[in-house]
mmCIF file of C-alpha atoms in Angstrom:
data_model
loop_
_atom_site.group_PDB
_atom_site.id
_atom_site.type_symbol
_atom_site.label_atom_id
_atom_site.label_comp_id
_atom_site.label_asym_id
_atom_site.label_seq_id
_atom_site.Cartn_x
_atom_site.Cartn_y
_atom_site.Cartn_z
ATOM 1 C CA MET D 1 5.511 22.974 -77.069
ATOM 2 C CA ILE D 2 4.729 25.997 -79.250
ATOM 3 C CA HIS D 3 7.582 28.517 -79.344
ATOM 4 C CA LEU D 4 7.271 32.301 -79.257
ATOM 5 C CA THR D 5 7.320 34.273 -82.486
ATOM 6 C CA GLU D 6 10.150 36.647 -83.350
ATOM 7 C CA GLU D 7 7.880 39.620 -82.643
ATOM 8 C CA MET D 8 7.196 38.360 -79.119
ATOM 9 C CA ILE D 9 10.915 37.798 -78.519
ATOM 10 C CA LEU D 10 11.692 41.376 -79.582
ATOM 11 C CA ALA D 11 8.855 42.724 -77.420
ATOM 12 C CA VAL D 12 10.332 41.025 -74.355
ATOM 13 C CA ARG D 13 13.796 42.294 -75.265
ATOM 14 C CA ASP D 14 12.514 45.882 -75.574
ATOM 15 C CA ARG D 15 10.601 45.600 -72.256
ATOM 16 C CA GLU D 16 7.241 46.113 -73.899
ATOM 17 C CA PRO D 17 4.100 44.966 -72.047
ATOM 18 C CA VAL D 18 3.567 41.237 -72.609
ATOM 19 C CA ALA D 19 1.368 38.600 -71.028
ATOM 20 C CA ASP D 20 2.627 36.750 -67.975
ATOM 21 C CA GLU D 21 2.325 33.511 -69.929
ATOM 22 C CA VAL D 22 4.970 34.767 -72.370
ATOM 23 C CA LEU D 23 7.497 35.400 -69.594
ATOM 24 C CA ALA D 24 6.692 32.062 -68.015
ATOM 25 C CA HIS D 25 7.242 30.324 -71.341
ATOM 26 C CA ILE D 26 10.708 31.885 -71.697
ATOM 27 C CA ASP D 27 11.635 30.631 -68.219
ATOM 28 C CA GLU D 28 10.651 27.087 -69.197
ATOM 29 C CA CYS D 29 11.755 26.924 -72.853
ATOM 30 C CA SER D 30 15.496 26.826 -73.531
ATOM 31 C CA ALA D 31 15.047 27.494 -77.267
ATOM 32 C CA CYS D 32 13.089 30.720 -76.702
ATOM 33 C CA ALA D 33 15.458 31.806 -73.920
ATOM 34 C CA ARG D 34 18.350 31.324 -76.318
ATOM 35 C CA ALA D 35 16.547 33.335 -78.999
ATOM 36 C CA LEU D 36 15.951 36.169 -76.498
ATOM 37 C CA GLU D 37 19.613 36.241 -75.489
ATOM 38 C CA ASP D 38 20.627 36.322 -79.136
ATOM 39 C CA ALA D 39 18.296 39.279 -79.813
ATOM 40 C CA ARG D 40 19.739 41.156 -76.833
ATOM 41 C CA SER D 41 23.289 40.551 -78.062
ATOM 42 C CA ARG D 42 22.440 41.957 -81.495
ATOM 43 C CA ALA D 43 20.833 45.055 -79.986
ATOM 44 C CA GLU D 44 23.831 45.629 -77.707
ATOM 45 C CA ALA D 45 26.238 45.384 -80.649
ATOM 46 C CA VAL D 46 24.257 48.013 -82.570
ATOM 47 C CA GLU D 47 24.134 50.318 -79.527
ATOM 48 C CA GLN D 48 27.903 50.101 -79.026
ATOM 49 C CA ALA D 49 28.549 50.843 -82.682
ATOM 50 C CA LEU D 50 26.258 53.886 -82.605
ATOM 51 C CA ALA D 51 28.046 55.223 -79.514
ATOM 52 C CA ALA D 52 31.276 55.438 -81.520
ATOM 53 C CA LEU D 53 29.696 58.047 -83.825
ATOM 54 C CA THR D 54 28.519 60.523 -81.185
ATOM 55 C CA VAL D 55 31.492 62.935 -81.598
ATOM 56 C CA PRO D 56 31.232 65.076 -84.789
ATOM 57 C CA LEU D 57 34.286 64.945 -87.046
ATOM 58 C CA ARG D 58 34.403 68.735 -87.616
ATOM 59 C CA MET D 59 34.502 69.434 -83.897
ATOM 60 C CA GLU D 60 37.412 67.030 -83.441
ATOM 61 C CA GLY D 61 39.428 68.618 -86.242
ATOM 62 C CA ARG D 62 38.724 72.149 -84.997
ATOM 63 C CA ALA D 63 39.892 71.330 -81.494
ATOM 64 C CA GLU D 64 43.292 70.141 -82.738
ATOM 65 C CA THR D 65 44.078 72.985 -85.201
ATOM 66 C CA PRO D 66 46.171 75.728 -83.506
ATOM 67 C CA GLU D 67 45.482 79.382 -84.333
ATOM 68 C CA VAL D 68 48.246 81.958 -84.922
ATOM 69 C CA HIS D 69 47.120 85.610 -84.723
ATOM 70 C CA GLY D 70 43.696 84.692 -86.089
ATOM 71 C CA ARG D 71 45.114 82.500 -88.852
ATOM 72 C CA SER D 72 46.182 78.868 -88.903
ATOM 73 C CA ASP D 73 49.871 77.917 -88.990
ATOM 74 C CA VAL D 74 49.474 76.826 -92.623
ATOM 75 C CA ALA D 75 48.043 80.193 -93.685
ATOM 76 C CA ALA D 76 50.690 82.124 -91.756
ATOM 77 C CA GLY D 77 53.491 80.575 -93.797
ATOM 78 C CA ALA D 78 51.741 80.500 -97.136
ATOM 79 C CA GLY D 79 53.819 83.097 -98.990
ATOM 80 C CA ALA D 80 57.120 83.753 -97.213
ATOM 81 C CA GLN D 81 59.924 82.210 -95.203
ATOM 82 C CA VAL D 82 62.643 83.731 -92.991
ATOM 83 C CA VAL D 83 66.250 82.903 -93.960
ATOM 84 C CA PRO D 84 69.438 83.984 -92.213
ATOM 85 C CA ILE D 85 71.885 86.389 -93.942
ATOM 86 C CA GLU D 86 75.178 87.858 -93.037
ATOM 87 C CA PRO D 87 75.138 90.357 -90.149
ATOM 88 C CA GLY D 88 74.870 93.991 -90.979
ATOM 89 C CA HIS D 89 72.933 93.686 -94.200
ATOM 90 C CA SER D 90 69.336 94.010 -92.973
ATOM 91 C CA ASP D 91 67.300 96.643 -91.174
ATOM 92 C CA GLY D 92 63.955 94.995 -91.924
ATOM 93 C CA PRO D 93 61.221 94.127 -89.460
ATOM 94 C CA ALA D 94 62.382 90.513 -89.271
ATOM 95 C CA GLY D 95 65.245 91.593 -87.094
ATOM 96 C CA THR D 96 69.017 91.725 -87.325
ATOM 97 C CA GLY D 97 70.552 88.834 -89.234
ATOM 98 C CA ALA D 98 67.474 87.873 -91.233
ATOM 99 C CA ARG D 99 65.566 88.957 -94.288
ATOM 100 C CA VAL D 100 62.190 88.052 -95.774
ATOM 101 C CA VAL D 101 62.387 86.202 -99.080
ATOM 102 C CA PRO D 102 59.198 85.404 -101.088
ATOM 103 C CA ILE D 103 58.752 81.810 -102.229
ATOM 104 C CA GLU D 104 56.603 80.282 -104.930
ATOM 105 C CA PRO D 105 53.176 78.913 -104.016
ATOM 106 C CA GLY D 106 53.074 75.147 -103.640
ATOM 107 C CA HIS D 107 56.753 74.761 -102.629
ATOM 108 C CA ARG D 108 56.414 75.173 -98.876
ATOM 109 C CA ASP D 109 56.516 72.423 -96.283
ATOM 110 C CA ALA D 110 53.187 72.031 -94.494
ATOM 111 C CA GLY D 111 55.070 71.157 -91.337
ATOM 112 C CA PRO D 112 55.007 68.167 -89.001
ATOM 113 C CA ALA D 113 51.814 69.313 -87.261
ATOM 114 C CA THR D 114 49.856 69.344 -90.524
ATOM 115 C CA ARG D 115 51.252 65.974 -91.607
ATOM 116 C CA ALA D 116 50.310 64.480 -88.237
ATOM 117 C CA ARG D 117 46.770 65.848 -88.534
ATOM 118 C CA ARG D 118 46.424 64.274 -91.991
ATOM 119 C CA SER D 119 47.477 60.886 -90.599
ATOM 120 C CA VAL D 120 44.987 61.211 -87.752
ATOM 121 C CA TRP D 121 42.181 62.152 -90.152
ATOM 122 C CA SER D 122 42.971 59.155 -92.395
ATOM 123 C CA ALA D 123 42.863 56.788 -89.428
ATOM 124 C CA ARG D 124 39.599 58.334 -88.231
ATOM 125 C CA TRP D 125 37.907 57.950 -91.605
ATOM 126 C CA LEU D 126 38.964 54.303 -91.819
ATOM 127 C CA GLY D 127 37.628 53.727 -88.320
ATOM 128 C CA ARG D 128 34.340 55.471 -89.117
ATOM 129 C CA ALA D 129 33.911 53.380 -92.276
ATOM 130 C CA ALA D 130 34.462 50.169 -90.315
ATOM 131 C CA VAL D 131 31.932 51.256 -87.693
ATOM 132 C CA LEU D 132 29.331 52.037 -90.372
ATOM 133 C CA VAL D 133 29.753 48.544 -91.834
ATOM 134 C CA LEU D 134 29.258 47.033 -88.382
ATOM 135 C CA ILE D 135 26.148 49.143 -87.805
ATOM 136 C CA ALA D 136 24.625 48.049 -91.114
ATOM 137 C CA ALA D 137 25.273 44.385 -90.364
ATOM 138 C CA GLY D 138 24.024 44.680 -86.804
ATOM 139 C CA ALA D 139 20.878 46.534 -87.828
ATOM 140 C CA LEU D 140 19.960 43.891 -90.395
ATOM 141 C CA SER D 141 20.642 41.050 -87.981
ATOM 142 C CA ALA D 142 18.432 42.743 -85.386
ATOM 143 C CA LEU D 143 15.454 42.696 -87.750
ATOM 144 C CA PRO D 144 12.971 39.827 -87.502
ATOM 145 C CA GLY D 145 12.701 37.215 -90.199
ATOM 146 C CA PRO D 146 15.207 35.760 -92.650
ATOM 147 C CA PHE D 147 17.753 38.575 -92.211
ATOM 148 C CA ASN D 148 19.089 36.732 -89.166
ATOM 149 C CA GLY D 149 20.255 33.865 -91.335
ATOM 150 C CA TRP D 150 21.812 36.100 -93.990
ATOM 151 C CA ILE D 151 24.137 38.095 -91.745
ATOM 152 C CA PRO D 152 27.312 36.152 -90.895
ATOM 153 C CA ARG D 153 28.207 36.334 -87.227
ATOM 154 C CA THR D 154 30.836 34.849 -84.951
ATOM 155 C CA PHE D 155 30.468 31.081 -84.855
ATOM 156 C CA SER D 156 29.584 30.093 -81.317
ATOM 157 C CA GLY D 157 29.118 26.333 -81.540
ATOM 158 C CA GLY D 158 27.392 23.558 -83.428
ATOM 159 C CA SER D 159 28.072 22.509 -86.989
ATOM 160 C CA PRO D 160 27.985 24.607 -90.197
ATOM 161 C CA LEU D 161 24.892 24.285 -92.349
ATOM 162 C CA ALA D 162 24.877 22.401 -95.624
ATOM 163 C CA THR D 163 24.074 24.003 -98.966
ATOM 164 C CA PRO D 164 20.286 24.132 -99.488
ATOM 165 C CA ILE D 165 18.755 21.882 -102.137
ATOM 166 C CA SER D 166 15.489 21.960 -104.069
ATOM 167 C CA PRO D 167 12.478 20.231 -102.468
ATOM 168 C CA ALA D 168 12.244 16.655 -103.733
ATOM 169 C CA PRO D 169 9.045 15.120 -105.105
ATOM 170 C CA GLU D 170 7.146 12.794 -102.803
ATOM 171 C CA PRO D 171 8.658 9.277 -102.933
ATOM 172 C CA PRO D 172 6.296 6.347 -103.563
ATOM 173 C CA GLY D 173 4.468 5.312 -100.418
ATOM 174 C CA GLN D 174 4.941 8.657 -98.674
ATOM 175 C CA VAL D 175 2.424 11.425 -98.107
ATOM 176 C CA GLY D 176 2.582 14.816 -96.484
ATOM 177 C CA GLY D 177 2.606 18.479 -97.315
ATOM 178 C CA ARG D 178 4.540 21.729 -97.199
ATOM 179 C CA MET D 179 3.662 25.016 -95.516
ATOM 180 C CA GLU D 180 5.018 28.471 -96.374
ATOM 181 C CA VAL D 181 6.495 30.374 -93.422
ATOM 182 C CA VAL D 182 7.231 34.099 -93.159
ATOM 183 C CA ASN D 183 9.762 34.036 -90.335
ATOM 184 C CA GLY D 184 10.967 31.916 -87.438
ATOM 185 C CA PRO D 185 10.751 30.135 -85.190
ATOM 186 C CA VAL D 186 9.865 26.979 -87.122
ATOM 187 C CA LEU D 187 8.824 23.925 -85.121
ATOM 188 C CA VAL D 188 8.372 20.356 -86.383
ATOM 189 C CA HIS D 189 6.744 17.782 -84.064
ATOM 190 C CA LEU D 190 6.904 14.085 -84.957
ATOM 191 C CA GLU D 191 4.676 11.976 -82.712
ATOM 192 C CA ASN D 192 4.110 8.237 -82.229
ATOM 193 C CA VAL D 193 7.333 7.451 -84.073
ATOM 194 C CA VAL D 194 8.207 3.781 -83.574
ATOM 195 C CA PRO D 195 11.767 2.672 -82.713
ATOM 196 C CA GLY D 196 13.988 2.043 -85.701
ATOM 197 C CA THR D 197 12.340 4.728 -87.823
ATOM 198 C CA VAL D 198 14.828 6.650 -89.968
ATOM 199 C CA ILE D 199 14.297 10.430 -90.092
ATOM 200 C CA ASP D 200 16.040 12.252 -92.930
ATOM 201 C CA VAL D 201 16.381 16.030 -92.376
ATOM 202 C CA ARG D 202 17.119 18.241 -95.360
ATOM 203 C CA ARG D 203 17.790 21.958 -95.767
ATOM 204 C CA VAL D 204 15.886 23.172 -98.808
ATOM 205 C CA ALA D 205 15.794 26.428 -100.735
ATOM 206 C CA GLY D 206 12.687 28.564 -100.390
ATOM 207 C CA ARG D 207 10.424 29.322 -97.450
ATOM 208 C CA ALA D 208 8.425 26.100 -97.044
ATOM 209 C CA VAL D 209 8.688 23.606 -94.192
ATOM 210 C CA GLY D 210 7.560 20.093 -95.040
ATOM 211 C CA VAL D 211 7.151 16.609 -93.575
ATOM 212 C CA LEU D 212 6.732 13.394 -95.584
ATOM 213 C CA ALA D 213 5.872 10.049 -93.970
ATOM 214 C CA ALA D 214 4.249 6.726 -94.777
ATOM 215 C CA THR D 215 0.685 6.570 -96.034
ATOM 216 C CA GLY D 216 -1.755 6.757 -93.141
ATOM 217 C CA SER D 217 0.201 9.387 -91.212
ATOM 218 C CA GLU D 218 -1.761 12.443 -90.123
ATOM 219 C CA PHE D 219 -0.569 16.028 -90.409
ATOM 220 C CA SER D 220 -1.628 19.370 -88.940
ATOM 221 C CA TYR D 221 -0.303 22.838 -89.688
ATOM 222 C CA GLY D 222 -0.274 25.990 -87.565
ATOM 223 C CA SER D 223 1.646 29.252 -87.280
ATOM 224 C CA GLY D 224 5.187 28.136 -88.086
ATOM 225 C CA GLU D 225 4.448 24.661 -86.718
ATOM 226 C CA VAL D 226 3.953 21.258 -88.344
ATOM 227 C CA ARG D 227 2.742 18.199 -86.411
ATOM 228 C CA ALA D 228 2.793 14.692 -87.806
ATOM 229 C CA ALA D 229 1.461 11.505 -86.238
ATOM 230 C CA VAL D 230 3.717 9.004 -87.981
ATOM 231 C CA VAL D 231 2.519 5.456 -88.591
ATOM 232 C CA ALA D 232 5.735 4.203 -90.202
ATOM 233 C CA GLY D 233 9.003 5.361 -91.688
ATOM 234 C CA PRO D 234 11.044 6.500 -93.343
ATOM 235 C CA VAL D 235 10.317 10.168 -92.577
ATOM 236 C CA THR D 236 11.610 13.168 -94.514
ATOM 237 C CA VAL D 237 11.748 16.608 -92.849
ATOM 238 C CA GLU D 238 12.430 19.687 -94.997
ATOM 239 C CA LEU D 239 13.628 22.837 -93.204
ATOM 240 C CA PRO D 240 13.633 26.111 -95.190
ATOM 241 C CA ASP D 241 16.906 27.913 -95.724
ATOM 242 C CA GLY D 242 17.147 31.371 -94.132
ATOM 243 C CA VAL D 243 14.250 30.925 -91.674
ATOM 244 C CA VAL D 244 15.577 30.430 -88.158
ATOM 245 C CA PRO D 245 15.432 29.146 -85.536
ATOM 246 C CA ALA D 246 14.091 25.738 -86.591
ATOM 247 C CA THR D 247 13.591 22.886 -84.119
ATOM 248 C CA LEU D 248 12.830 19.202 -84.650
ATOM 249 C CA ILE D 249 11.130 17.352 -81.777
ATOM 250 C CA VAL D 250 10.556 13.596 -81.936
ATOM 251 C CA ASN D 251 8.309 11.894 -79.369
ATOM 252 C CA GLY D 252 8.765 14.882 -77.066
ATOM 253 C CA ALA D 253 12.586 14.936 -77.273
ATOM 254 C CA THR D 254 14.548 17.652 -79.076
ATOM 255 C CA TYR D 255 16.622 16.124 -81.874
ATOM 256 C CA LEU D 256 17.839 19.188 -83.780
ATOM 257 C CA VAL D 257 18.056 22.981 -83.408
ATOM 258 C CA VAL D 258 19.127 25.121 -86.385
ATOM 259 C CA ASP D 259 19.925 28.804 -85.908
ATOM 260 C CA ALA D 260 21.730 31.548 -87.823
ATOM 261 C CA VAL D 261 25.232 30.343 -86.953
ATOM 262 C CA GLY D 262 24.897 26.578 -87.309
ATOM 263 C CA MET D 263 23.058 23.597 -85.911
ATOM 264 C CA GLU D 264 22.994 21.678 -82.648
ATOM 265 C CA VAL D 265 22.349 17.952 -82.953
ATOM 266 C CA THR D 266 21.049 16.302 -79.778
ATOM 267 C CA GLY D 267 19.215 13.271 -81.183
ATOM 268 C CA PRO D 268 20.538 9.795 -82.043
ATOM 269 C CA THR D 269 22.173 10.143 -85.438
ATOM 270 C CA SER D 270 22.635 7.520 -88.111
ATOM 271 C CA VAL D 271 24.657 7.367 -91.319
ATOM 272 C CA ARG D 272 23.802 10.460 -93.336
ATOM 273 C CA SER D 273 22.261 9.693 -96.699
ATOM 274 C CA GLY D 274 22.712 11.663 -99.908
ATOM 275 C CA GLU D 275 22.171 15.410 -99.543
ATOM 276 C CA SER D 276 20.759 15.196 -96.031
ATOM 277 C CA LEU D 277 21.565 17.770 -93.386
ATOM 278 C CA VAL D 278 21.490 15.013 -90.758
ATOM 279 C CA THR D 279 19.880 11.565 -90.442
ATOM 280 C CA PHE D 280 18.387 10.168 -87.217
ATOM 281 C CA GLU D 281 17.303 6.695 -86.177
ATOM 282 C CA VAL D 282 14.781 6.512 -83.344
ATOM 283 C CA PRO D 283 16.210 4.266 -80.600
ATOM 284 C CA ASN D 284 14.421 1.416 -78.847
#
């Protein structure tokens, strides 16, 4: 089965006109349905983060600053304070029992209201900074291509991925090839694999997907897809780091699905060898 490209997945997510065959494929293919749900989740996270920035900061601060006779409370007390004195010693405008005494600039108390506003502003700026970080991460993860694998997200199942290695040279007695891919999904089909064949899956650096098998095996390459008619084992499958999702199908059965958060192993595993991501042995 050929999976939908990332562009098709995003088109379905954004409700753009697509062929009926595309929608039918999503209904039948669990891998593409999972990719569509993942794209919708990323878009929803970005939308929620953007909604938190709809209220301007200046409008919030203005609404909470009281006015006193056309001036703020801070400005009203900038140069003087009222102190009590003994009765009978003042006829000033401040009233009986009080006199106006000038104070030096910079020695007044801003007051509890001003201190509270400063605390609120500090909390708001920290919150805005956190939201901006979330928006940047969500926007990158919503883009097609390798960005999906570079943005860490909440782990939702499967196993963590191993560190990528360099592609190995072809061992004696094995043939095959490698194909450069731009973005996911990547699909590897192994056909006519006899029972007992060992399949070694590796995660390699770069953007090339490759399959190596015994001499006499036949290979075909398409858009993000490699097919191999295997005559004998062992078989080596190289999946590129940062290009997801990647799926391995053996004799029509899904053995492995790798996405941005980990991998899901559904095939019959064997003892892992060397730097392998996972090793399978085809059952009888």
